[in-house]
Coordinates of N, CA and C in Angstrom, one line a residue:
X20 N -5.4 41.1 15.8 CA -4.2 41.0 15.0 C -4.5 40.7 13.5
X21 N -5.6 40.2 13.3 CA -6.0 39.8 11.9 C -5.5 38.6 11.6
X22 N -5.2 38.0 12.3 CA -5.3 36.9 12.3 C -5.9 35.7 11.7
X23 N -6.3 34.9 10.8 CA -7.0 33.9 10.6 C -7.4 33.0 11.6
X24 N -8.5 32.7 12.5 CA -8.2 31.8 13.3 C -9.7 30.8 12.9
X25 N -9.6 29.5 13.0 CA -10.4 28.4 12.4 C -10.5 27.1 13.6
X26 N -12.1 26.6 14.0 CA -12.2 26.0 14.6 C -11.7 24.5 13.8
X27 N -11.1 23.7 15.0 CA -10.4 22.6 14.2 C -11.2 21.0 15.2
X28 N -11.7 20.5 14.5 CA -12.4 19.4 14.7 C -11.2 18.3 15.2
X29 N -10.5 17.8 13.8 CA -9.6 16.7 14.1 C -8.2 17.0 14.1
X30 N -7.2 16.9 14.7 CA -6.0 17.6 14.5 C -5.5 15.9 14.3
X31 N -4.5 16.2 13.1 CA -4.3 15.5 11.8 C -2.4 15.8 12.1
X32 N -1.6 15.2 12.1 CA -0.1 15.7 12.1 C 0.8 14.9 11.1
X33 N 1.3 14.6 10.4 CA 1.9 14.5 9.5 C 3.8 14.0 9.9
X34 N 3.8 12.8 9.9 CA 5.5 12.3 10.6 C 6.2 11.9 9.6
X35 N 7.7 11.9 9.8 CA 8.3 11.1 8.6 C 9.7 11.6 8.1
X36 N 10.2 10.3 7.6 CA 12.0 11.5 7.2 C 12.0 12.5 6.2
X37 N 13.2 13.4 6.0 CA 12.7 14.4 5.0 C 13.0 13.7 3.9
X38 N 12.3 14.6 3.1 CA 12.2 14.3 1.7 C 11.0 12.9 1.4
X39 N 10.3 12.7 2.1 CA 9.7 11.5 1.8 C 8.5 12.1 0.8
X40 N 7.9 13.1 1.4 CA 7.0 14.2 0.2 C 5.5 14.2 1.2
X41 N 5.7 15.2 2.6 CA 4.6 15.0 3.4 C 4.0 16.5 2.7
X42 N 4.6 16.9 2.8 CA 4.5 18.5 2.4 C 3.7 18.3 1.1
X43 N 3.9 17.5 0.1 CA 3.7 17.7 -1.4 C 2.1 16.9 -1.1
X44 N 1.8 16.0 0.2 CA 0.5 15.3 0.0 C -0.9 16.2 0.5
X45 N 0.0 17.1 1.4 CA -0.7 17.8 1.5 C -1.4 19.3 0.9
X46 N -0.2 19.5 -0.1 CA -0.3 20.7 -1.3 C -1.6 20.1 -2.2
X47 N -1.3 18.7 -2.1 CA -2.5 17.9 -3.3 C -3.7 18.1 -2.8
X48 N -3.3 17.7 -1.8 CA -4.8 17.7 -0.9 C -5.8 19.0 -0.3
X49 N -5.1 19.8 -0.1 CA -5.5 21.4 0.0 C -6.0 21.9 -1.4
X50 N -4.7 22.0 -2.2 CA -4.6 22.6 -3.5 C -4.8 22.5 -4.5
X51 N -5.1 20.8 -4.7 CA -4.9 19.9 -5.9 C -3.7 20.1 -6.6
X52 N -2.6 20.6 -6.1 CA -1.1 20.7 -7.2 C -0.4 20.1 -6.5
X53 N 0.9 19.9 -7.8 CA 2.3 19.6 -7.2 C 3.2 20.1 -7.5
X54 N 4.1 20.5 -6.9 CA 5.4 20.8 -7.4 C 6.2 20.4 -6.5
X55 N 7.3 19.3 -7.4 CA 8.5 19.2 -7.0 C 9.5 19.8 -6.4
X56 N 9.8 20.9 -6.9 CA 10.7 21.8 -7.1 C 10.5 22.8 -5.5
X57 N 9.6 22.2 -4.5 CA 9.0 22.7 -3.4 C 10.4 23.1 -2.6
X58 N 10.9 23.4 -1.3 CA 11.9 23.3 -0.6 C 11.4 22.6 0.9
X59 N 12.3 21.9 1.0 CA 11.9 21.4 2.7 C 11.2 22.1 3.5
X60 N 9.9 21.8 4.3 CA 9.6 22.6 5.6 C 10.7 22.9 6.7
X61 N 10.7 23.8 6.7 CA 11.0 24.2 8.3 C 10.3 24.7 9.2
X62 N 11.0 23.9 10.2 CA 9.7 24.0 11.5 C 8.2 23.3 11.4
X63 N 7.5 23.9 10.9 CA 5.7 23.1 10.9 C 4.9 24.2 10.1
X64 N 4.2 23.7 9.6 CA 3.3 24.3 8.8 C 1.9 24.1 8.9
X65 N 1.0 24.4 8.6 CA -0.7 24.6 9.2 C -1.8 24.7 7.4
X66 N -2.6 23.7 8.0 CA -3.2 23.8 6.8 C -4.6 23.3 7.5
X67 N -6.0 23.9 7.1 CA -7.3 23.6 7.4 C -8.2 23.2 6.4
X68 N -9.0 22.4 6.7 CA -10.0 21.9 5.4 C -11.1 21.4 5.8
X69 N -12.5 21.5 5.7 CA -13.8 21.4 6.0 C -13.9 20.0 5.1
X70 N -14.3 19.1 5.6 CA -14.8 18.0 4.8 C -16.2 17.9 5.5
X71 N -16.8 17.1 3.8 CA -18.4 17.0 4.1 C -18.3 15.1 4.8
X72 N -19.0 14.8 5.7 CA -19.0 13.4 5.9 C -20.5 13.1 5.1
X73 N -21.7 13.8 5.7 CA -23.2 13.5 5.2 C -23.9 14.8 5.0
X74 N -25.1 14.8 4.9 CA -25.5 16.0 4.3 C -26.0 16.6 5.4
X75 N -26.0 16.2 6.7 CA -26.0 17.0 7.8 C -24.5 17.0 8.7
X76 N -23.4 16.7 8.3 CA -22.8 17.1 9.2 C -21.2 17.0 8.3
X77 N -20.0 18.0 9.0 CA -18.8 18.3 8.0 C -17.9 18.4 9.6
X78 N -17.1 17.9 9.1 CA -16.0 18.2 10.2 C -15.0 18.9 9.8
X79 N -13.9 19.8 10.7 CA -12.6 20.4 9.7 C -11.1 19.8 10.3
X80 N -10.7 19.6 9.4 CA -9.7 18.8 9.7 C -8.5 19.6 9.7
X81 N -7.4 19.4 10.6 CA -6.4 20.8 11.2 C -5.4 19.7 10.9
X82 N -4.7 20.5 9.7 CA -3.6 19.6 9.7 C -2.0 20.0 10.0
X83 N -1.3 19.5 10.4 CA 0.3 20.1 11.2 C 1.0 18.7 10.0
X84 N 1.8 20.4 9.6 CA 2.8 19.3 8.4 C 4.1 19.7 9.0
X85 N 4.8 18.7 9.7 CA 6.3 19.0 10.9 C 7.3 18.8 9.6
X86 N 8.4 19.4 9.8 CA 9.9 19.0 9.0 C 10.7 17.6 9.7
X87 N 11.3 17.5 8.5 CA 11.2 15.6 8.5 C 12.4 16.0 9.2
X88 N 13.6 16.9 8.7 CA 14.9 17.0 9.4 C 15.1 16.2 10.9
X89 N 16.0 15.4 11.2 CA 16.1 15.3 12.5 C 16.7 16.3 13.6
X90 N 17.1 17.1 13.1 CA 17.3 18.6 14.3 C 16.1 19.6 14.2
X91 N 14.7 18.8 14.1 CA 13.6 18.9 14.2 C 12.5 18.0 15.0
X92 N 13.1 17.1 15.1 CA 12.6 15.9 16.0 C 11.7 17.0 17.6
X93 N 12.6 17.1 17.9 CA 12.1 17.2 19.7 C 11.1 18.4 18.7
X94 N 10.8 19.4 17.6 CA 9.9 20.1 17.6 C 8.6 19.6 17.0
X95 N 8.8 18.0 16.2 CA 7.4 17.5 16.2 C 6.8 16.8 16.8
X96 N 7.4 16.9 18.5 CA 6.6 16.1 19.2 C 5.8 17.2 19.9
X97 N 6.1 18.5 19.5 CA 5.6 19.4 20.0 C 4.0 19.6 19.3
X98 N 4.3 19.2 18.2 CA 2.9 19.3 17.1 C 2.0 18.2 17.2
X99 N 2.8 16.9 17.5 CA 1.8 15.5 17.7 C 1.3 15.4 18.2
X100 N 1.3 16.1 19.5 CA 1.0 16.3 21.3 C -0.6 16.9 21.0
X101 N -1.6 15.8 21.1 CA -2.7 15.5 20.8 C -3.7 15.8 20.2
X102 N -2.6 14.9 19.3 CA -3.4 14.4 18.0 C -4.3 13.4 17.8
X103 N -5.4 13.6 17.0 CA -6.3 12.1 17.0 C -5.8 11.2 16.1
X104 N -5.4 11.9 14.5 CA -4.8 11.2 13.4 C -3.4 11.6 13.2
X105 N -2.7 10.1 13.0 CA -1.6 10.8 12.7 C -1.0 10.1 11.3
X106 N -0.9 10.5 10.3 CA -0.1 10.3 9.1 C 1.1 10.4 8.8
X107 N 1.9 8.8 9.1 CA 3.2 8.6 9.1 C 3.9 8.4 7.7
X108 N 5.0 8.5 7.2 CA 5.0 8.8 5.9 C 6.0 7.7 5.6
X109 N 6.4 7.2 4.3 CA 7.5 6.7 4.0 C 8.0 6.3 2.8
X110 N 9.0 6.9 1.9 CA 8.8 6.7 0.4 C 9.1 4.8 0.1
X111 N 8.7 4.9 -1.0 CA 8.1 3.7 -1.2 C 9.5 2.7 -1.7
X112 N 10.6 3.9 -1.9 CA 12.0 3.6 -3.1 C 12.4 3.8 -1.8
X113 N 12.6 4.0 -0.6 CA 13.6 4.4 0.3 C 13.4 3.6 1.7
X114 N 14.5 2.0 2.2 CA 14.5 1.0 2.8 C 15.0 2.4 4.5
X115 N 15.7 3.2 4.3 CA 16.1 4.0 5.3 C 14.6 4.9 5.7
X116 N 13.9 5.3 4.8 CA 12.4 6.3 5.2 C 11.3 5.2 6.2
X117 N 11.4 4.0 5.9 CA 10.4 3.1 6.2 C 11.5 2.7 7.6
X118 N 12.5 2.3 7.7 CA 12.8 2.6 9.4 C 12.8 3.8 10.3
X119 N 12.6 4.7 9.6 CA 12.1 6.1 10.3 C 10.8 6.3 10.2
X120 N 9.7 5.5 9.7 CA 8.7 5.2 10.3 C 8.3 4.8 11.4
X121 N 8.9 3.4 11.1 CA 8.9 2.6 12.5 C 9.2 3.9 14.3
X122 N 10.1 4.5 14.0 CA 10.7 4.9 15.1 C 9.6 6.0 15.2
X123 N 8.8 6.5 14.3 CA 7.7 7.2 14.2 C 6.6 7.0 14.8
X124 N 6.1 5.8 14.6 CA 5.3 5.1 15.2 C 5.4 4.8 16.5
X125 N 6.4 4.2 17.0 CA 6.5 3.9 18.5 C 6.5 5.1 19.0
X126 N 7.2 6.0 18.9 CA 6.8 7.4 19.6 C 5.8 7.7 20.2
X127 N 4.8 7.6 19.0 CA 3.2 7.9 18.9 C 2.6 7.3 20.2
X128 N 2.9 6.2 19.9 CA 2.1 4.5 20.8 C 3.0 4.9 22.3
X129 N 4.0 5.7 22.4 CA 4.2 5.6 23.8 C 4.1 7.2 24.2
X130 N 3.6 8.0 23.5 CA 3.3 9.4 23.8 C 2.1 9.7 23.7
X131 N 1.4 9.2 22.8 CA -0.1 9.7 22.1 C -1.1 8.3 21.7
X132 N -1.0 7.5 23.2 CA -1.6 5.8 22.5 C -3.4 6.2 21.9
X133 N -3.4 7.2 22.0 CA -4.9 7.4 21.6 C -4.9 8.0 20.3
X134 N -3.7 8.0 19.8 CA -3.3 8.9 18.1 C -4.0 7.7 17.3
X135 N -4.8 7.6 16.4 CA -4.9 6.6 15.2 C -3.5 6.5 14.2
X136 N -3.4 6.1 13.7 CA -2.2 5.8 12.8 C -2.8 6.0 11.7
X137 N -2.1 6.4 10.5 CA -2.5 6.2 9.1 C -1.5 6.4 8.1
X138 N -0.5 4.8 7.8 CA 0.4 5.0 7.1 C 0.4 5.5 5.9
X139 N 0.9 5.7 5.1 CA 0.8 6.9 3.6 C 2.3 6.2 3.2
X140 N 2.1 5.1 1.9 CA 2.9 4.6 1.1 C 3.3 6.2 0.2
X141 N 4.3 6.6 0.0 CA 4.2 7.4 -1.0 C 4.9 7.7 -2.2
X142 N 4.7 8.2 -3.0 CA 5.9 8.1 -4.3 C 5.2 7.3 -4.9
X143 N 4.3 6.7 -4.8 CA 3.8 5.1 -5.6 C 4.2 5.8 -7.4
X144 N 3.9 6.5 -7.5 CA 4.4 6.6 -9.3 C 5.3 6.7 -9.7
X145 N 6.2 6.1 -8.7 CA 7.8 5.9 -9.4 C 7.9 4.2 -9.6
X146 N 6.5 3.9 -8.7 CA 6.8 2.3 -9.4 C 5.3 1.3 -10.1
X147 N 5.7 0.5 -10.6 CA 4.1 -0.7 -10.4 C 3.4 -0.7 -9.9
X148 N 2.6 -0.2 -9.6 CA 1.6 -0.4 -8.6 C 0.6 -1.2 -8.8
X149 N -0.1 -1.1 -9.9 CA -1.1 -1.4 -11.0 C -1.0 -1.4 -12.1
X150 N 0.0 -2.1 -12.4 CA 0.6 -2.7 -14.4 C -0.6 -2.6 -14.6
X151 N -1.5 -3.5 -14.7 CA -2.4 -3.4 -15.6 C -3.9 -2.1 -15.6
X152 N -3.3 -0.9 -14.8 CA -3.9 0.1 -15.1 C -3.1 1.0 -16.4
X153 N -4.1 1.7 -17.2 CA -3.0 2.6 -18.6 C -2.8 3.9 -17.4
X154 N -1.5 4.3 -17.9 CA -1.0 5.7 -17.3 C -2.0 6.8 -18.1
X155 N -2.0 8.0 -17.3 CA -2.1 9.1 -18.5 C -1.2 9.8 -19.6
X156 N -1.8 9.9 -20.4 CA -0.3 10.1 -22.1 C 0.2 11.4 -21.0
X157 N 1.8 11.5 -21.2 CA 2.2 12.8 -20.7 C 2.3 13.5 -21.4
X158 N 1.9 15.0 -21.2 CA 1.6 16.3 -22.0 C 2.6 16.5 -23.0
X159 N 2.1 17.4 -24.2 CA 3.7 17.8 -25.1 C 3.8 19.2 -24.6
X160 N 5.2 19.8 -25.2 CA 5.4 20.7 -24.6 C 4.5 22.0 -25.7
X161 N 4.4 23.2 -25.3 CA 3.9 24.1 -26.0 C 4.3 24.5 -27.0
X162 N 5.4 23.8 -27.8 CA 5.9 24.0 -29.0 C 5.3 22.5 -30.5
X163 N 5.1 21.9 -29.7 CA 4.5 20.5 -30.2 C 5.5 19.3 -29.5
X164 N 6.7 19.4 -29.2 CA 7.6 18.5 -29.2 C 7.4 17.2 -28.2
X165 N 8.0 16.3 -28.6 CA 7.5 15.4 -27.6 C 8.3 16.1 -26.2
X166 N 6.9 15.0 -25.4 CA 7.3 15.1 -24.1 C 8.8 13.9 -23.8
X167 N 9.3 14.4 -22.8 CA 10.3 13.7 -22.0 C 9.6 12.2 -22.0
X168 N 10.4 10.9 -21.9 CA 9.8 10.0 -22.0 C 9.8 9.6 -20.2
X169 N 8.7 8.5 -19.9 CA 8.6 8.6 -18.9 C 9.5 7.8 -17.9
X170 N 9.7 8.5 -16.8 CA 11.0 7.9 -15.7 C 10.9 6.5 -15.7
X171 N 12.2 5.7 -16.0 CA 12.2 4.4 -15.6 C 11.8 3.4 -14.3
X172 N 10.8 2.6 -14.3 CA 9.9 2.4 -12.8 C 11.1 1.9 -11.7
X173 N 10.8 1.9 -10.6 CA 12.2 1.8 -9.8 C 11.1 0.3 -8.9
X174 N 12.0 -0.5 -8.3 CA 11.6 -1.3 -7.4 C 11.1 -0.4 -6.0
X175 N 10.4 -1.4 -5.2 CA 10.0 -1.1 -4.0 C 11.0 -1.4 -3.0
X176 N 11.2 -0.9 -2.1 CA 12.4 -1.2 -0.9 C 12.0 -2.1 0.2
X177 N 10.5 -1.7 0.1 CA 10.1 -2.8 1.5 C 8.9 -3.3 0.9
X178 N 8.4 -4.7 0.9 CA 7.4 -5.5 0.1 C 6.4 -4.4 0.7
X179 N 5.3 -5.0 -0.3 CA 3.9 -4.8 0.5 C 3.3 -5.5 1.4
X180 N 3.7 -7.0 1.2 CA 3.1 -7.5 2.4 C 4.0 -7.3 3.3
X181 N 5.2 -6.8 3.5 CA 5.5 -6.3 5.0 C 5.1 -5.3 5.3
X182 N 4.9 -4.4 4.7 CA 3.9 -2.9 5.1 C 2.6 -3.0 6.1
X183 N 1.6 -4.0 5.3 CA 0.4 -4.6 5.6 C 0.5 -5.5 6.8
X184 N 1.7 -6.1 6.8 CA 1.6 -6.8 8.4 C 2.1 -5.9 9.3
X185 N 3.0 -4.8 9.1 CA 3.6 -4.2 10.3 C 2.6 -2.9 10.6
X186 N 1.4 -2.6 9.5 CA 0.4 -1.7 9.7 C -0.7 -3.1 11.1
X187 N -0.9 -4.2 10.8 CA -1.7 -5.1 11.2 C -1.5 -4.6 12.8
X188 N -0.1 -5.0 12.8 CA 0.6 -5.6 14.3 C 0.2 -4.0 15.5
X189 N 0.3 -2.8 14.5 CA 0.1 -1.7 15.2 C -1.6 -1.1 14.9
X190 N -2.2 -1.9 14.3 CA -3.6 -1.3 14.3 C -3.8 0.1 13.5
X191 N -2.7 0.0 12.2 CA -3.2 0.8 11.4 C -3.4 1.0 10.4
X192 N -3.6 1.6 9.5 CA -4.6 1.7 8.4 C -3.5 2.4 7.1
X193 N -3.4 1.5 6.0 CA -2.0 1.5 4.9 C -3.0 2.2 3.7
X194 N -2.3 2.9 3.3 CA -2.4 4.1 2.0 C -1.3 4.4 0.8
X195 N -1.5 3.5 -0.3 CA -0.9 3.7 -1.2 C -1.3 5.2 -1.7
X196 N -0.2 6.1 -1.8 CA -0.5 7.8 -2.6 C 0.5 8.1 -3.3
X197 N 0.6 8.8 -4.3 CA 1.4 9.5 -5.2 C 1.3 11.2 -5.4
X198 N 1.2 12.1 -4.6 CA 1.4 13.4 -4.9 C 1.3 13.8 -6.2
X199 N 2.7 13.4 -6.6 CA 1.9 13.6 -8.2 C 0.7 13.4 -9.0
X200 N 0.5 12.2 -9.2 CA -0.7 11.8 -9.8 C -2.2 12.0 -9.3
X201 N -2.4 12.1 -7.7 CA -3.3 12.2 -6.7 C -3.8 11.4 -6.3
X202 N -3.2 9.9 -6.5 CA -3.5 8.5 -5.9 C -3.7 8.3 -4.7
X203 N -4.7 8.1 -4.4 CA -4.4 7.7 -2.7 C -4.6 9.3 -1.7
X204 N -4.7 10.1 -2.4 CA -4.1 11.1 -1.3 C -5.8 11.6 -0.8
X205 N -6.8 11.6 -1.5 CA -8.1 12.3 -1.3 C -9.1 10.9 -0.3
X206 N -8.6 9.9 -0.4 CA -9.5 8.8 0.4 C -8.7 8.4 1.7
X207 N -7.1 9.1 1.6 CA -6.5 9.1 3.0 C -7.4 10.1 3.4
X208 N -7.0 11.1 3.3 CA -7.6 12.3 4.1 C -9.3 12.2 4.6
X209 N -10.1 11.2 3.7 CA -11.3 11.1 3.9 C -11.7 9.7 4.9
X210 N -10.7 9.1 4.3 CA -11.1 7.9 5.7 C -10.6 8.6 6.9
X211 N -9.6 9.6 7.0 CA -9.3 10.3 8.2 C -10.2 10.8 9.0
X212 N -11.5 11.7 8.4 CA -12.4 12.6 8.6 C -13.7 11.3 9.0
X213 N -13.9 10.3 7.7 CA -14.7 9.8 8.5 C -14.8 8.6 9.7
X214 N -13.3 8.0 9.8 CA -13.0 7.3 10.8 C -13.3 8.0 12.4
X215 N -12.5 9.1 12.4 CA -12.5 10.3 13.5 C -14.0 11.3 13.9
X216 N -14.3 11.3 12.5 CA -15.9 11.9 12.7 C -16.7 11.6 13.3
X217 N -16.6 10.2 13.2 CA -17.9 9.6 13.8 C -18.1 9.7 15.5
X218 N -16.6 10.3 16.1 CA -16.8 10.8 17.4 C -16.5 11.9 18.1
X219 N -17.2 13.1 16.9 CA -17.0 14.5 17.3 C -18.6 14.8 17.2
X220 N -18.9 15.1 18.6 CA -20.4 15.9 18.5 C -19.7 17.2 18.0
X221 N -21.4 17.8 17.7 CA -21.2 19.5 17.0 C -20.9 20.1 18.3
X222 N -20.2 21.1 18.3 CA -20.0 22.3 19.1 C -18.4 21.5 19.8
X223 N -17.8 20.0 19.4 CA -16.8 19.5 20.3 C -15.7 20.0 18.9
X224 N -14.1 19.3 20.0 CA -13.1 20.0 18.5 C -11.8 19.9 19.0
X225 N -11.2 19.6 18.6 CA -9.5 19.4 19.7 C -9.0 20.9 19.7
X226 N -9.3 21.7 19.1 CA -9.0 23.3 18.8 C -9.8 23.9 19.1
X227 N -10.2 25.0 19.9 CA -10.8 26.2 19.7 C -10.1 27.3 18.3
X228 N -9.0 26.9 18.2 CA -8.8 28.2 17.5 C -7.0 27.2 16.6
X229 N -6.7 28.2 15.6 CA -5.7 27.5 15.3 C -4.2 28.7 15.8
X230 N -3.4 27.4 16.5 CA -2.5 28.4 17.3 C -1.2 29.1 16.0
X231 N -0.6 30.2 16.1 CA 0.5 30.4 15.3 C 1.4 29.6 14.8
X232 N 1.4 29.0 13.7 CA 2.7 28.3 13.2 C 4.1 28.7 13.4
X233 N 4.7 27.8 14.2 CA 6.3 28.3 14.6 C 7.4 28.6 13.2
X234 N 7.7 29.4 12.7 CA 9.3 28.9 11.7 C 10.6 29.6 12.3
X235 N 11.2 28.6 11.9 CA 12.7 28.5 12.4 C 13.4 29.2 11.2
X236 N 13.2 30.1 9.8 CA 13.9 30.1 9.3 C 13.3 31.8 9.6
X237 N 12.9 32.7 10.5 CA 13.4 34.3 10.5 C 11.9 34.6 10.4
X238 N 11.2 33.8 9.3 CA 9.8 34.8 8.9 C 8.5 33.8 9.6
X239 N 7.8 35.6 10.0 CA 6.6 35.2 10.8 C 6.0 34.6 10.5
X240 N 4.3 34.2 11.3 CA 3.1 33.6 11.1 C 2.9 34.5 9.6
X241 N 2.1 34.3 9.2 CA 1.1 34.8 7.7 C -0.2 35.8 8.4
X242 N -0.5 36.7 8.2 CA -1.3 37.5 8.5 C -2.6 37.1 7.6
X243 N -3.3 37.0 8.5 CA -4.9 36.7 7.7 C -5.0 36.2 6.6
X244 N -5.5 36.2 5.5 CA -5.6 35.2 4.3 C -6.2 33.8 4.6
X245 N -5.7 32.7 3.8 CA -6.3 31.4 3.9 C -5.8 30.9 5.1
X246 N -6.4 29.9 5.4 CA -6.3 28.9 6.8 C -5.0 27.8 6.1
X247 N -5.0 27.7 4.9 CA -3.9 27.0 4.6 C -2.3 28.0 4.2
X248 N -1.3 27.8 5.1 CA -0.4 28.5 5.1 C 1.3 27.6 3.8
X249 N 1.2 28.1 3.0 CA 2.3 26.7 2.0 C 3.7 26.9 2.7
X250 N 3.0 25.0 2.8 CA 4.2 24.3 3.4 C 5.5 24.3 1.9
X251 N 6.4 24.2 2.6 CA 7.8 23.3 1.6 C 7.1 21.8 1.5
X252 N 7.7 21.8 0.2 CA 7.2 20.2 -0.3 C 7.7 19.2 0.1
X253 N 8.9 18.9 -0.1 CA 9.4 17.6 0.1 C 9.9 17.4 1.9
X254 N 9.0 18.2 2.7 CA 9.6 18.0 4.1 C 9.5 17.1 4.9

C-alpha cells in the first residue's frame, strides 16, 4: 500500500480535556513549531521519533495523540490500551482540565496499572512560573512597528503544591511545559524515553509496525511520507 510503517519501541499516548494543548506539545516536540490557530484533533493522531539515550543505543518513541472531546472518550481507551507512558495533560489556568485529569488517571490505574504516568503542566507561559527568569523580547513586526504587548499573566487554578502531592500519591512524574515557548516539552519526552528505555532490549518493542490512524472526520490514513502524521493542536 505504501504505507509508512515504523518499528515502535515505547508507545507513548497522550490524555486530557480538549483544548488543554496535547496536540500543540507534540507539534513542538516532533516539529519544533507552534501554532495556535491549530483545530482540535479528531479521533487520534500518530506521530514517531527515534531518540538517542547513549551512544550505543536509541529507542523510538510511538506517540498516540487521542481528541480531548468527550464523545471521544470510549475511542481513547482504544489507543491507551497498552501503553507504557502515558502523558496526561492539564492547562495550568483551567480548575475544570485538572479534574479531567484526575478522571484520566484513574482510568489508567484501573485499565493499564502498568502505564507510567507523566503529568504535563501546560500553558505555563500564560503565567509565573519563574519571575525571576528574563522573557525573550517579542519580535517586531516586518514593517518595524512594535510588537503587541505581551498577554497579561493569568493565576494558576490549582497550586503547585497540589499537583506535586497528587503526582506523589499516584507515582508520577510532574512537567511544567509551554508549547509555545518549548519549556518543558523536550525533557518530558526524554525522561519518557529514558525512564522506559532502560527496559527495552534491542530487537523488543510494543509495536511491530505502526497501525493506521483512525479519523472520524471522512479523510483517510496519509499515504507514505513522514511517520509523523499532523495532529490538530489544541486537542
Amino acid at each position: 500500500s505504501g504505507r509508512n510503517m515504523a518499528r515502535v519501541d515505547i508507545k507513548v499516548v497522550l490524555l486530557g480535556q480538549q483544548n488543554v494543548g496535547k496536540s500543540c506539545l507534540v507539534d513542538r516536540y516532533i516539529n519544533s513549531t507552534f501554532d495556535s490557530q491549530q483545530k482540535n484533533t479528531i479521533g487520534a493522531a500518530f506521530a514517531a521519533k527515534r531518540v538517542k539515550l547513549s551512544e550505543d543505543k536509541s529507542v523510538t518513541l510511538g506517540i498516540w495523540d487521542t481528541a480531548g472531546a468527550e464523545r471521544f472518550e470510549s475511542l481513547s481507551r482504544v489507543y491507551y490500551h497498552g501503553a507504557r507512558a502515558a502523558i496526561v495533560c492539564f492547562d495550568v489556568t483551567s480548575s475544570q482540565s485538572w479534574q479531567k485529569l484526575k478522571f484520566w488517571v484513574d482510568e489508567l490505574h484501573q485499565n493499564e496499572p502498568n502505564c507510567k504516568v507523566f503529568i504535563a503542566t501546560t500553558k505555563c507561559d500564560l503565567i509565573d512560573v519563574e519571575p525571576s527568569q528574563s522573557r525573550p523580547r517579542e519580535p517586531q513586526s516586518a514593517r518595524g512597528a512594535k510588537a503587541a504587548p505581551p498577554p497579561q499573566r493569568m493565576k494558576r487554578a490549582v497550586l503547585e503544591r497540589e499537583v506535586e502531592e497528587y503526582a506523589r500519591s499516584k507515582d508520577a512524574s510532574v512537567f511544567q511545559t509551554s508549547a509555545k515557548t518549548g519549556m518543558g516539552v523536550e525533557s518530558l519526552f526524554q525522561s519518557i524515553a529514558a525512564d522506559m528505555g532502560d527496559s527495552i532490549q534491542e530487537g523488543e518493542g510494543d509495536l511491530p509496525s505502526i497501525p493506521p490512524t483512525i479519523r472520524l472526520d471522512g479523510q483517510g490514513d496519509q499515504e507514505g511520507g513522514s511517520a509523523s502524521q499532523k495532529p490538530g493542536c489544541c486537542g
